[in-house]
XYZ file of C-alpha atoms in Angstrom:
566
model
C -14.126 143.866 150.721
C -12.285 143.198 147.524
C -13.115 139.839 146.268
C -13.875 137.186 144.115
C -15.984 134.015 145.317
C -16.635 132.615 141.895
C -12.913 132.665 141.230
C -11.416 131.216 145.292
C -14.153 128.579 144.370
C -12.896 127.277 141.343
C -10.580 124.534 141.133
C -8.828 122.579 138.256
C -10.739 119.784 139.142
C -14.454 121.511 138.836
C -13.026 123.632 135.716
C -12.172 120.258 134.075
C -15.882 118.880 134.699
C -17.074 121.858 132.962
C -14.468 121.739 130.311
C -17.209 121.415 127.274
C -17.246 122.118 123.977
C -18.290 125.232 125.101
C -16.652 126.224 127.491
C -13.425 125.355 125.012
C -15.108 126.641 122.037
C -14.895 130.171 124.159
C -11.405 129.798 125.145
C -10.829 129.301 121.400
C -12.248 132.169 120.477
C -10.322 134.131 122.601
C -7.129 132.621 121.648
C -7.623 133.463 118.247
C -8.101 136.995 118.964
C -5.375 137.033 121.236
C -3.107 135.453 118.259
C -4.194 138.500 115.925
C -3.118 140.546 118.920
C 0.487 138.823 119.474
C 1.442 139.413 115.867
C 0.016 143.041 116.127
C 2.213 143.708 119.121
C 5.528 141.590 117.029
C 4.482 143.763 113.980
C 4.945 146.757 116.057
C 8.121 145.200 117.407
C 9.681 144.437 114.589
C 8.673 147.182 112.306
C 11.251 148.036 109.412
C 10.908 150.929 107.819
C 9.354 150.146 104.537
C 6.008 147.444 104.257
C 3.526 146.760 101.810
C -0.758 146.701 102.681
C -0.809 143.351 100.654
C 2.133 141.897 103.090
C 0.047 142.759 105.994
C -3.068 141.397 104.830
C -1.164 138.135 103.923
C -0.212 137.998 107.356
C -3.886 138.376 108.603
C -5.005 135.744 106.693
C -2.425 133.422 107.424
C -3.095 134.626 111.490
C -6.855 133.399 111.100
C -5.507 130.422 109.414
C -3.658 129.031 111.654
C -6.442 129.800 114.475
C -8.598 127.797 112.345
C -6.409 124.918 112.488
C -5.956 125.511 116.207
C -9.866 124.927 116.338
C -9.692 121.694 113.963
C -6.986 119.667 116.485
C -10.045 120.193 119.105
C -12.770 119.656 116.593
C -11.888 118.134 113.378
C -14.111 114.701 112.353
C -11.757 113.390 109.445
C -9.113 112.349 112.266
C -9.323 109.188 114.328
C -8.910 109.497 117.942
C -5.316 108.422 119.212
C -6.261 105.283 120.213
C -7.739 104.362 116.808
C -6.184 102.353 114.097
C -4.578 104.336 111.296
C -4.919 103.294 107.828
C -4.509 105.317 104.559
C -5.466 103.163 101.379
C -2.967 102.383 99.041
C -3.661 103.822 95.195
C -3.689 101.268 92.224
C -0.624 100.246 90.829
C -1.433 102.595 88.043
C -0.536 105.597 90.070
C 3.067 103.819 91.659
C 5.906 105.511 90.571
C 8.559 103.748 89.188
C 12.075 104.649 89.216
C 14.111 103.842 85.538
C 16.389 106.356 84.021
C 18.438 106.957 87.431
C 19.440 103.136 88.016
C 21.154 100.734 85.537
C 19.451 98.676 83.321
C 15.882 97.190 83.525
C 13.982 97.063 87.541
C 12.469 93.805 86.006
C 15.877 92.580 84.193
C 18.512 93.228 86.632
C 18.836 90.522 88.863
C 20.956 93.141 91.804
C 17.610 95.198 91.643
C 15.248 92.108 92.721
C 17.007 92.611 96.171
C 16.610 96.364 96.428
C 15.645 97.538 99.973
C 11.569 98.722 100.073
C 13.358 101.380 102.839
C 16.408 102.905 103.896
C 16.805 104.635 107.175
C 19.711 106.876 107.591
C 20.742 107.014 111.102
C 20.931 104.048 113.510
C 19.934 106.237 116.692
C 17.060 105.933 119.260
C 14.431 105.971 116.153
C 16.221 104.413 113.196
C 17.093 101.488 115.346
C 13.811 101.142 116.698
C 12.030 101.282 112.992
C 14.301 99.042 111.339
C 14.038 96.373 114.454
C 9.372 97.344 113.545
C 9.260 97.327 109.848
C 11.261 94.648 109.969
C 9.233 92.204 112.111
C 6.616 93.962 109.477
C 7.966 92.158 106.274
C 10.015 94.969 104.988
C 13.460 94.887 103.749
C 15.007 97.321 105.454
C 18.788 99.007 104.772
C 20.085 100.667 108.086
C 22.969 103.115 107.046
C 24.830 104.468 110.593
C 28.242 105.997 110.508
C 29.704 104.650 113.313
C 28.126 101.870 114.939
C 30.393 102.320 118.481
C 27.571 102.739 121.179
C 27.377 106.936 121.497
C 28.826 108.629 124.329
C 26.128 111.718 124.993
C 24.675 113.004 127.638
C 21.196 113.306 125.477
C 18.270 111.018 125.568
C 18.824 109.724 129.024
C 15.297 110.097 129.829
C 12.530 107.738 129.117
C 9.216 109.022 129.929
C 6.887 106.128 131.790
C 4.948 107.010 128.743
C 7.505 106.144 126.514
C 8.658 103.078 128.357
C 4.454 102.214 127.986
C 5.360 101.847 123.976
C 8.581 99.940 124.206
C 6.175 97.461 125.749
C 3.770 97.923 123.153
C 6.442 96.998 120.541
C 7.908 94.513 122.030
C 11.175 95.915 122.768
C 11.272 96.396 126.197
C 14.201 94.159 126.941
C 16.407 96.799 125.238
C 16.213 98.829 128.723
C 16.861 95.553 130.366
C 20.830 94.569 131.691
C 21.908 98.264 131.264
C 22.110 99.240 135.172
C 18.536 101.204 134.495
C 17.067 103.357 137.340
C 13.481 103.120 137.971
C 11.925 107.110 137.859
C 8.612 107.138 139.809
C 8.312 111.395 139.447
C 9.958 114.468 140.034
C 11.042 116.863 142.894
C 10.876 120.861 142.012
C 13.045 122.372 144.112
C 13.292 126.378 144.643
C 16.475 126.793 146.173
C 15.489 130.824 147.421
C 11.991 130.165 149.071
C 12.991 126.145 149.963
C 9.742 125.207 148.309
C 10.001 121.479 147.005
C 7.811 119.793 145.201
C 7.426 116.358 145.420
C 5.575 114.792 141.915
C 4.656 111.341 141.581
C 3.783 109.991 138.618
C 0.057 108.522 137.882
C -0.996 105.098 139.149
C -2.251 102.019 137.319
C -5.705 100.268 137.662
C -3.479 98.159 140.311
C -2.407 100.879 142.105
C 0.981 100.794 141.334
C 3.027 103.467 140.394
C 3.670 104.187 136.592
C 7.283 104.118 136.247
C 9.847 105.329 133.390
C 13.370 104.709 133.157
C 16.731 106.874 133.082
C 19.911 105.863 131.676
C 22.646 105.680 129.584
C 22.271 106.712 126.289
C 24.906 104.469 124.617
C 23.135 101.675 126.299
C 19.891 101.787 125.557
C 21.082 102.714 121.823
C 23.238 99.801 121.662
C 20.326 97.762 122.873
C 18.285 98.978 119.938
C 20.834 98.394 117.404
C 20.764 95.127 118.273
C 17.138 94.281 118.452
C 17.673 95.982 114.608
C 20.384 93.906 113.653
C 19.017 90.378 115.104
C 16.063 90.740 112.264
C 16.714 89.088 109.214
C 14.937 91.301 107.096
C 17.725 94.109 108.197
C 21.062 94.421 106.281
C 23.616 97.319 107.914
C 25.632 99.645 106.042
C 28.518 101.520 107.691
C 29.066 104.663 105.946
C 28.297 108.114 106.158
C 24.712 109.179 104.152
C 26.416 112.411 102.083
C 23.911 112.689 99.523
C 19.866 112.642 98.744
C 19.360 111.311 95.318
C 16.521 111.890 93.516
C 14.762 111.282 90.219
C 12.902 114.985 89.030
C 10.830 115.948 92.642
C 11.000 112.282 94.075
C 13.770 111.156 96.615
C 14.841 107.645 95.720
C 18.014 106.551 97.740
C 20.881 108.128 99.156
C 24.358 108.357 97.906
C 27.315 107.078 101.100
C 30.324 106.787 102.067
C 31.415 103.154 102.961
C 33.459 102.980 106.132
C 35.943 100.253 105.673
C 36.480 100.945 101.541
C 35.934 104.568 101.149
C 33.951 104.366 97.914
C 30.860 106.245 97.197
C 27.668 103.866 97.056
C 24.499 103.921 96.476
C 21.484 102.552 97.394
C 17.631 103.126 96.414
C 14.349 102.500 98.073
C 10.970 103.276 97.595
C 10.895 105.536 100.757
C 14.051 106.989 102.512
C 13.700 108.151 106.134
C 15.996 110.622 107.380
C 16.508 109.965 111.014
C 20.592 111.383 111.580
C 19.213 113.735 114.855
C 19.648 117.017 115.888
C 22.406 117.807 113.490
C 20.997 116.538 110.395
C 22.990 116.755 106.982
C 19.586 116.813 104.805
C 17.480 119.127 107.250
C 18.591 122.314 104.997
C 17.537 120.379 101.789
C 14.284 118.748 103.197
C 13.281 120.927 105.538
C 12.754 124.660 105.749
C 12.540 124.963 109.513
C 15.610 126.305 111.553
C 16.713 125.083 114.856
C 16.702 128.225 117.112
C 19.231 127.442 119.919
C 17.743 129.445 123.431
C 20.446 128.386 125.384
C 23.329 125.810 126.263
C 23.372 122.997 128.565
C 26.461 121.957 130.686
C 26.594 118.373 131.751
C 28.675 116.084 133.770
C 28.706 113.354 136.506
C 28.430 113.002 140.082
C 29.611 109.618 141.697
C 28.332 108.191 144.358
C 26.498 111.179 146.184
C 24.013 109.889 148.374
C 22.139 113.262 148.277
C 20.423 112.601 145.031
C 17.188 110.597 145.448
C 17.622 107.647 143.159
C 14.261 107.295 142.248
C 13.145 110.866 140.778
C 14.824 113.278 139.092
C 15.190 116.668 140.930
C 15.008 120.237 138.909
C 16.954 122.929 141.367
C 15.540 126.009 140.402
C 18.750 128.486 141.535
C 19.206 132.323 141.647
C 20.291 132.368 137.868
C 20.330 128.911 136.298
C 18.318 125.795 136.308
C 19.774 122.869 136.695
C 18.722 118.634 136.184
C 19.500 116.254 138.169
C 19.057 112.127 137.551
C 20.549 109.014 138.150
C 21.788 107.454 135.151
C 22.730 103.876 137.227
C 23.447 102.669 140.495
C 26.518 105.280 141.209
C 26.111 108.232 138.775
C 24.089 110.641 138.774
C 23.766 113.267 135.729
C 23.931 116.869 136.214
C 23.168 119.479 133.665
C 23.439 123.024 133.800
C 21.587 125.344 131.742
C 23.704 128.405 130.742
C 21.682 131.201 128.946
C 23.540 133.606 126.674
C 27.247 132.988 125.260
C 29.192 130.018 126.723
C 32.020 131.028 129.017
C 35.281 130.708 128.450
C 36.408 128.650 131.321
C 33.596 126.562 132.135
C 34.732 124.629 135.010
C 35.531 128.276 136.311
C 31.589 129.091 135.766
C 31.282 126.340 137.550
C 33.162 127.300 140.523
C 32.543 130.496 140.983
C 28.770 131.334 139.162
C 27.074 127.501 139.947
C 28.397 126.182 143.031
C 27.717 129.205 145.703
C 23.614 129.109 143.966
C 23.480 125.488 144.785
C 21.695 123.983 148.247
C 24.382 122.757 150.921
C 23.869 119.495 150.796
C 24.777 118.850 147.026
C 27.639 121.921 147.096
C 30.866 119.740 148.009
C 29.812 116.713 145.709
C 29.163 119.354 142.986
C 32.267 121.017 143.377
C 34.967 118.040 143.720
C 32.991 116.676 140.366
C 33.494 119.774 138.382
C 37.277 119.297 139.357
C 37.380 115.583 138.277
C 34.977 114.884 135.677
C 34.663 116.108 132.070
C 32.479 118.496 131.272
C 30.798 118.559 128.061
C 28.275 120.928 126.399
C 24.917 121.241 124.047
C 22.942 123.848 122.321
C 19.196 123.356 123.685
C 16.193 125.174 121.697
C 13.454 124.216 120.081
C 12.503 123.265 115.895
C 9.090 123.311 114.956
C 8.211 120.569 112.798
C 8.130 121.236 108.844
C 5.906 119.037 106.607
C 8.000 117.004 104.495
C 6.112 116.799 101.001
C 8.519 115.851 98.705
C 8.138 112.006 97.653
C 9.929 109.128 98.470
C 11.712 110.606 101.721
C 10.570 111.135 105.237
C 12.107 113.037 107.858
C 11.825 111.754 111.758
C 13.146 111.979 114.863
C 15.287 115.422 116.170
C 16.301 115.548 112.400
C 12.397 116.418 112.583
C 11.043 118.221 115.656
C 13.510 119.289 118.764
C 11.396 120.622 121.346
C 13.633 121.845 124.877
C 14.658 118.621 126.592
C 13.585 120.242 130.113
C 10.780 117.529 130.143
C 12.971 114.497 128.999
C 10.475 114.129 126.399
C 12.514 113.393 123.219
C 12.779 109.782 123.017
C 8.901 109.345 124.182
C 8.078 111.460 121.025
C 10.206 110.063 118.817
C 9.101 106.762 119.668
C 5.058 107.667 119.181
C 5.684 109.183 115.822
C 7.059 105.738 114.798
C 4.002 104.094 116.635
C 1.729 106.106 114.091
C 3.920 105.812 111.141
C 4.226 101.839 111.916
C 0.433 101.274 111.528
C 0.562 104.094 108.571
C 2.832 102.013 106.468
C 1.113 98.571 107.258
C -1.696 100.009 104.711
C 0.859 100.946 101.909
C 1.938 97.501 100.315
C 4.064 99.392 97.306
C 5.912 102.214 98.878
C 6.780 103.901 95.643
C 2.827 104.882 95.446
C 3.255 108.474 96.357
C -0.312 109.451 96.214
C -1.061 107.049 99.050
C 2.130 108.424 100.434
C 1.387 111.873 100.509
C -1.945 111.255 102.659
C -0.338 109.321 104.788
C 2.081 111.942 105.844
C -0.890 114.725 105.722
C -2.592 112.142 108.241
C 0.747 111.933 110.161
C 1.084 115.281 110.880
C -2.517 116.248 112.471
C -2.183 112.658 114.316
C 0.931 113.691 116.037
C -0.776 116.909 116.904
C -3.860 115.137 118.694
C -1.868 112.254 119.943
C 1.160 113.771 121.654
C 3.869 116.362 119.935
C 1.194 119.807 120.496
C 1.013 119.017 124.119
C 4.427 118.056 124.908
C 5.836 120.807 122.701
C 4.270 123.222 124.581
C 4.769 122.198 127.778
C 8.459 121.823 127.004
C 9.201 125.260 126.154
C 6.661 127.129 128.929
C 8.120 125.094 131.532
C 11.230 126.583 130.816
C 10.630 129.624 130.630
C 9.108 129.290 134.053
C 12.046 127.288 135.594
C 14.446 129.323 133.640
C 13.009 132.530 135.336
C 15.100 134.430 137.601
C 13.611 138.039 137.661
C 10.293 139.738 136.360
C 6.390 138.871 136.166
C 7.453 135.186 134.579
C 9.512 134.492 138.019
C 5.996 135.932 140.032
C 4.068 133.776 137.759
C 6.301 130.663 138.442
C 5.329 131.303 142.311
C 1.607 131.450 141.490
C 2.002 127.795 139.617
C 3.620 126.566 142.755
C 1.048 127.361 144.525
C -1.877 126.120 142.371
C 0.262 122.560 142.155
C 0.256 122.552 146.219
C -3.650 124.169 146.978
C -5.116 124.301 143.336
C -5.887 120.845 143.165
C -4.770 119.864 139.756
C -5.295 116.394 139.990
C -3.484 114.126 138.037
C -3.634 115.879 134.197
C -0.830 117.647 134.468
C 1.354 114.659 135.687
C -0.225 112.386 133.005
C 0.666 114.905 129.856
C 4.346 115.537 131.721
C 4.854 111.791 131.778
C 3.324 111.299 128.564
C 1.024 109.167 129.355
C -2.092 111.010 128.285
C -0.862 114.105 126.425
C -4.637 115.454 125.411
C -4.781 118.910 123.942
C -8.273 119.534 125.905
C -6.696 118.777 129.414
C -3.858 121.256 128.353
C -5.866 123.780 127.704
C -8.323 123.077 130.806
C -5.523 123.079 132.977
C -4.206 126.399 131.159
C -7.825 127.868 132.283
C -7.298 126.609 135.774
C -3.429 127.562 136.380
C -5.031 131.225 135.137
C -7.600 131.472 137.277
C -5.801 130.199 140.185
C -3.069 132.980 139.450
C -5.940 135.365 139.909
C -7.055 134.170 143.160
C -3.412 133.931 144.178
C -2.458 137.805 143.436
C -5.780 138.498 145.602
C -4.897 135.879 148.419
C -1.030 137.401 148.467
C -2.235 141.371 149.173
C -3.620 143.040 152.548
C -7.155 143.757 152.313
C -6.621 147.704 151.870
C -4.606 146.874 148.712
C -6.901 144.728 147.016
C -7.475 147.016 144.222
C -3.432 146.538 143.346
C -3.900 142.931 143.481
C -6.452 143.125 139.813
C -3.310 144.847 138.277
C -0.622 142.019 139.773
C -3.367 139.728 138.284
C -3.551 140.940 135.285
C 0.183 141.473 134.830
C 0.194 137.276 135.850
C -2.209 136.402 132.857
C -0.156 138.653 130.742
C 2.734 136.559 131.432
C 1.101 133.567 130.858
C -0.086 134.345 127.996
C 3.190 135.630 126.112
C 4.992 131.995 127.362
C 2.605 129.709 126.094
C 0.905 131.936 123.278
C 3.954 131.745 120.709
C 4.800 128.242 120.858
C 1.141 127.282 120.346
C 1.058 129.773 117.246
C 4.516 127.811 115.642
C 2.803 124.534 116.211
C -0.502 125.531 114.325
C 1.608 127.776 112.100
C 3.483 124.949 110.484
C 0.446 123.129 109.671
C -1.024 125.832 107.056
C -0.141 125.168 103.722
C-alpha cells in the first residue's frame, strides 16, 4: 500500500509544538534556496535578448540578501519583541538641524515662527486623524491639513479587524466607533458556492471566554468620528486646503506648500517632521517613494437593504464560478457587497451584473442581489497591492495606504494603519526635537523591521495568498484551495490562523508553522483523495499542490524582504 503514516499523523497542532528554531531554521534554508530558484525560473521568463554577467551576479547577491533578512525577522537580537517599549535616543542638540535660509527672517527673532507646528500631517483620513487626536494628547503641536473635511463617502475601510478595534482601546479612542449604527463581527463564513462547502470561522476567545469581536461600518462615520477626537485637542489647529507641494531645504523636507480652501492662496507651513498620510492616491508617493501600486484587479461595490439572508454578525466571502465576492453589514439595514472583477472593467457594469454575477450567485441572495443592482449605485476601485518603500529622506514620513496597500480581501487596512501609528507613537515620545534627523533616521530604520515582526509581513502575505486562493476559478491554485478547506475542517489548525486573520497575534513563526502544516496536510490530502491502485499519481497531484503553494506565497514574501535591503 501507498502511504505515508508520518505525514496522516501530523497535524498543525503537533507541527506547531515542534516548531523550533530548528525546525524553522530548516524551513529557512529551504526558502532561501527556493527564492534563488523563483528568480531563476522569472529570469528565464523574462529573458530579453541582451544581459550582462555583472547584472546577473547583482541579482544573486541581492537574492541572498534579502534571504538573509528573511532569516533576521525570525532571528535578529537588536529588535525588541512587539510587545516591548520602543525608544530610539534622541542626538545632542549639536546634531539638530535647523531650518534658516528657506523661511523669513530669524527662527529665534520672528515672533510668527515661535508658534510653528513641531508636525504637519497631510491628510485627515483613518490615520492622520487618529495621529493628530495621539501626538496631540502627547504635547505636540500638531497642523492637520485635509482638503475637504465633508465625512467621505467610500466603500473602503469598512472593516475593523477585532485586532484593530483591540488598539482603538489601547488609545483611548474607542468611542469614535460608538453612535455610528456599528455591527458587531464575531468571524467569517467561506462559502463555495460549486461544492456548498461553508465555513463557519469564529474569531479567538478572551481569558473570559468571550468572543473577540471587531466592528464593520461606515467609513464616513468612523472618519468623522476621528476627525473629531483630532479636532477636540487643543494642541491641533486644521487647515483646509489641498497639500500641492513638498518643500524642502537641500535633502531635508521641511513643510508643505497648500492651497487654502475658502481664499485660494498658496500657503505655507513648516515643521520639523511632515507625515504624508493622503491614502491610496497619494500626490507625493512619486516624489517620496519609489514603489508602484500594481492594480490586480477591480472591485465593484454597492448596497443591499434589508435582506435578511446576510448573517449580521460575520461577514460571508462567496467563492463563485468566476468571481469572489464580500459580503458585510455596514449597520442595522445595509449590507455591503463587493464584487471582484479581474481583467478590464466592463462597459456596462450593472449589465455584468445581470448577466455574468447574478446566475453564479446561491438562491437565496439572487433576487435581493439583482433588484439592488437595479436600484442602487454602483461604484468601483482598483485593488492590488504596494510594497512598502523606506522613506529616508529627512524631515518627512510617509504612512498609511500613501505607504503600504496590501489587497483588502482580509479587511486589514485600517488595523495596519493603526499599529504603524502605535509604533511610531512610542517612537516619537523619545525624540524631544524633531528636527534631529540622526535620531530620526534610526527611528524609521527601527520602524520598518518593527512593523515586519509586529504585524505588516504577516498580514501582507496573507492578504495577497488568500486571494489568489479565493480568486481561483480553474487550475492547481483552485485544487489547492480544496486541500486548505479541508485542512481548516480535519487539519486541526487551531486557533493561529484565526488570530493572525483577525490581527490579533500576527507572528511571523505561526505563519510559517502553519505554512508547514497547510503543506503537509495538502500531501496527505492528494493521497486521501485517490483509489489505492492510483496512489503513485497521488505523489505527482502532491507535488503539483506544494508547487502551487509555493508560487502564491513565495513572491509576496520575496517583495516584503526585498524592500528592506538597502
Amino acid at each position: 500500500m501507498w502511504t505515508f503514516p508520518f505525514i496522516s499523523a501530523f497535524t498543525s497542532a503537533e507541527l506547531m509544538s515542534y516548531a523550533t528554531k530548528e525546525v524553522l531554521g530548516a524551513f529557512l534554508v529551504v526558502f532561501s534556496m527556493l527564492l534563488l530558484l523563483s528568480w531563476h525560473s522569472g529570469k528565464k521568463k523574462n529573458k530579453t535578448s541582451q544581459g550582462s554577467a555583472d547584472s546577473d551576479q547583482s541579482k544573486i547577491s541581492m537574492m541572498v540578501l534579502t534571504a538573509c533578512k528573511f532569516c533576521h525577522l525570525f532571528y535578529g537580537r537588536h529588535l525588541n519583541p512587539p510587545t516591548a517599549e520602543y525608544s530610539v535616543t534622541a542626538q545632542s542638540a549639536s546634531n539638530i538641524y535647523v531650518v534658516e535660509t528657506c523661511l523669513p527672517g530669524n527662527r529665534q527673532n520672528n515672533p510668527s515662527l515661535q508658534e510653528e507646528p513641531e508636525v504637519i500631517i497631510v491628510g485627515a483620513g483613518v490615520l492622520g486623524a487618529a495621529m493628530a487626536a495621539l501626538l496631540a494628547r502627547d504635547g505636540r503641536k500638531v497642523v492637520l491639513i485635509e482638503r475637504d473635511m465633508t465625512p467621505p463617502d467610500r466603500f473602503a475601510g469598512e472593516l475593523l479587524q477585532p485586532g484593530g478595534l483591540r488598539l482603538l482601546k489601547e488609545m483611548k479612542l474607542e468611542d469614535t466607533v460608538e453612535g455610528l449604527d456599528a455591527q458587531i463581527l464575531y468571524g467569517f463564513l467561506i462559502n463555495e458556492v460549486d461544492t456548498n462547502i461553508l465555513l463557519d470561522i469564529t474569531f479567538p476567545e478572551d481569558e473570559k471566554k468571550e468572543v473577540i469581536c471587531g466592528r464593520t461600518l461606515h467609513n464616513g462615520r468612523f472618519v468623522n468620528g476621528l476627525r473629531k477626537a483630532a479636532l477636540a485637542e487643543p494642541n491641533v489647529k486644521l487647515i483646509e486646503g489641498t497639500a500641492s507641494t513638498i518643500l524642502q531645504e537641500g535633502n531635508r523636507v521641511i513643510g508643505v506648500e497648500y492651497k487654502d480652501k475658502e481664499t485660494g492662496q498658496l500657503k505655507e507651513v513648516y515643521a520639523g517632521l511632515t507625515v504624508v498620510a493622503d491614502g491610496l492616491f497619494s500626490n507625493f508617493r512619486k516624489t517620496l517613494g519609489p514603489s508602484k501600486y500594481q492594480t490586480k484587479s477591480h472591485y465593484a461595490g454597492f448596497v443591499i437593504r434589508d435582506c435578511p439572508a446576510f448573517r449580521k454578525d460575520k461577514a460571508e466571502y462567496i467563492l463563485a464560478n468566476k468571481n469572489l465576492l464580500i459580503v458585510y453589514q455596514i449597520s442595522t439595514n445595509e449590507t455591503r457587497v463587493l464584487v471582484d472583477i479581474k481583467g478590464e472593467m466592463p462597459k456596462n457594469l450593472k449589465e455584468y451584473m445581470t448577466e455574468v454575477i447574478c446566475p453564479q450567485l446561491p438562491d437565496r441572495i439572487r433576487d435581493a442581489f439583482l433588484n439592488s443592482v437595479q436600484t442602487e449605485r454602483l461604484r468601483s476601485t482598483p485593488v492590488g497591492y504596494m510594497k512598502p518603500s523606506y522613506v529616508d529622506k529627512p524631515g518627512v514620513l510617509m504612512l498609511g495606504d500613501a505607504y503600504n496597500v496590501r489587497n483588502p480581501v482580509t479587511g486589514a487596512g485600517m488595523s495596519v494603519a493603526l499599529n504603524d501609528l502605535k509604533i511610531w507613537r512610542s517612537l516619537l515620545k523619545n525624540i524631544p526635537d524633531l528636527y534631529s534627523d540622526g535620531a530620526m533616521n534610526k527611528a524609521k530604520k527601527k520602524f520598518h523591521w518593527l512593523r515586519k515582526r509586529n504585524h505588516s509581513f504577516v498580514i501582507n502575505v496573507l492578504a495577497e495568498m488568500i486571494y489568489d486562493v479565493f480568486s481561483a476559478s480553474e487550475g492547481s491554485v483552485l485544487k489547492l484551495r480544496k486541500a486548505y478547506f479541508d485542512y481548516f475542517q480535519v487539519g486541526n489548525p487551531g486557533t493561529g490562523p484565526v488570530e493572525m486573520l483577525s490581527i490579533l497575534s500576527p507572528d511571523p513563526k505561526k505563519l510559517m508553522g502553519h505554512f508547514l502544516g497547510a503543506a503537509l496536510h495538502a500531501i496527505r490530502y492528494a493521497f486521501k483523495t485517490e483509489p489505492w491502485y492510483l496512489k503513485p499519481r497521488a505523489l505527482f497531484k502532491s507535488s503539483v499542490l506544494l508547487f502551487s503553494g509555493m508560487s502564491v506565497i513565495f513572491p509576496v514574501m520575496f517583495s516584503e524582504m526585498h524592500t528592506s535591503v538597502h
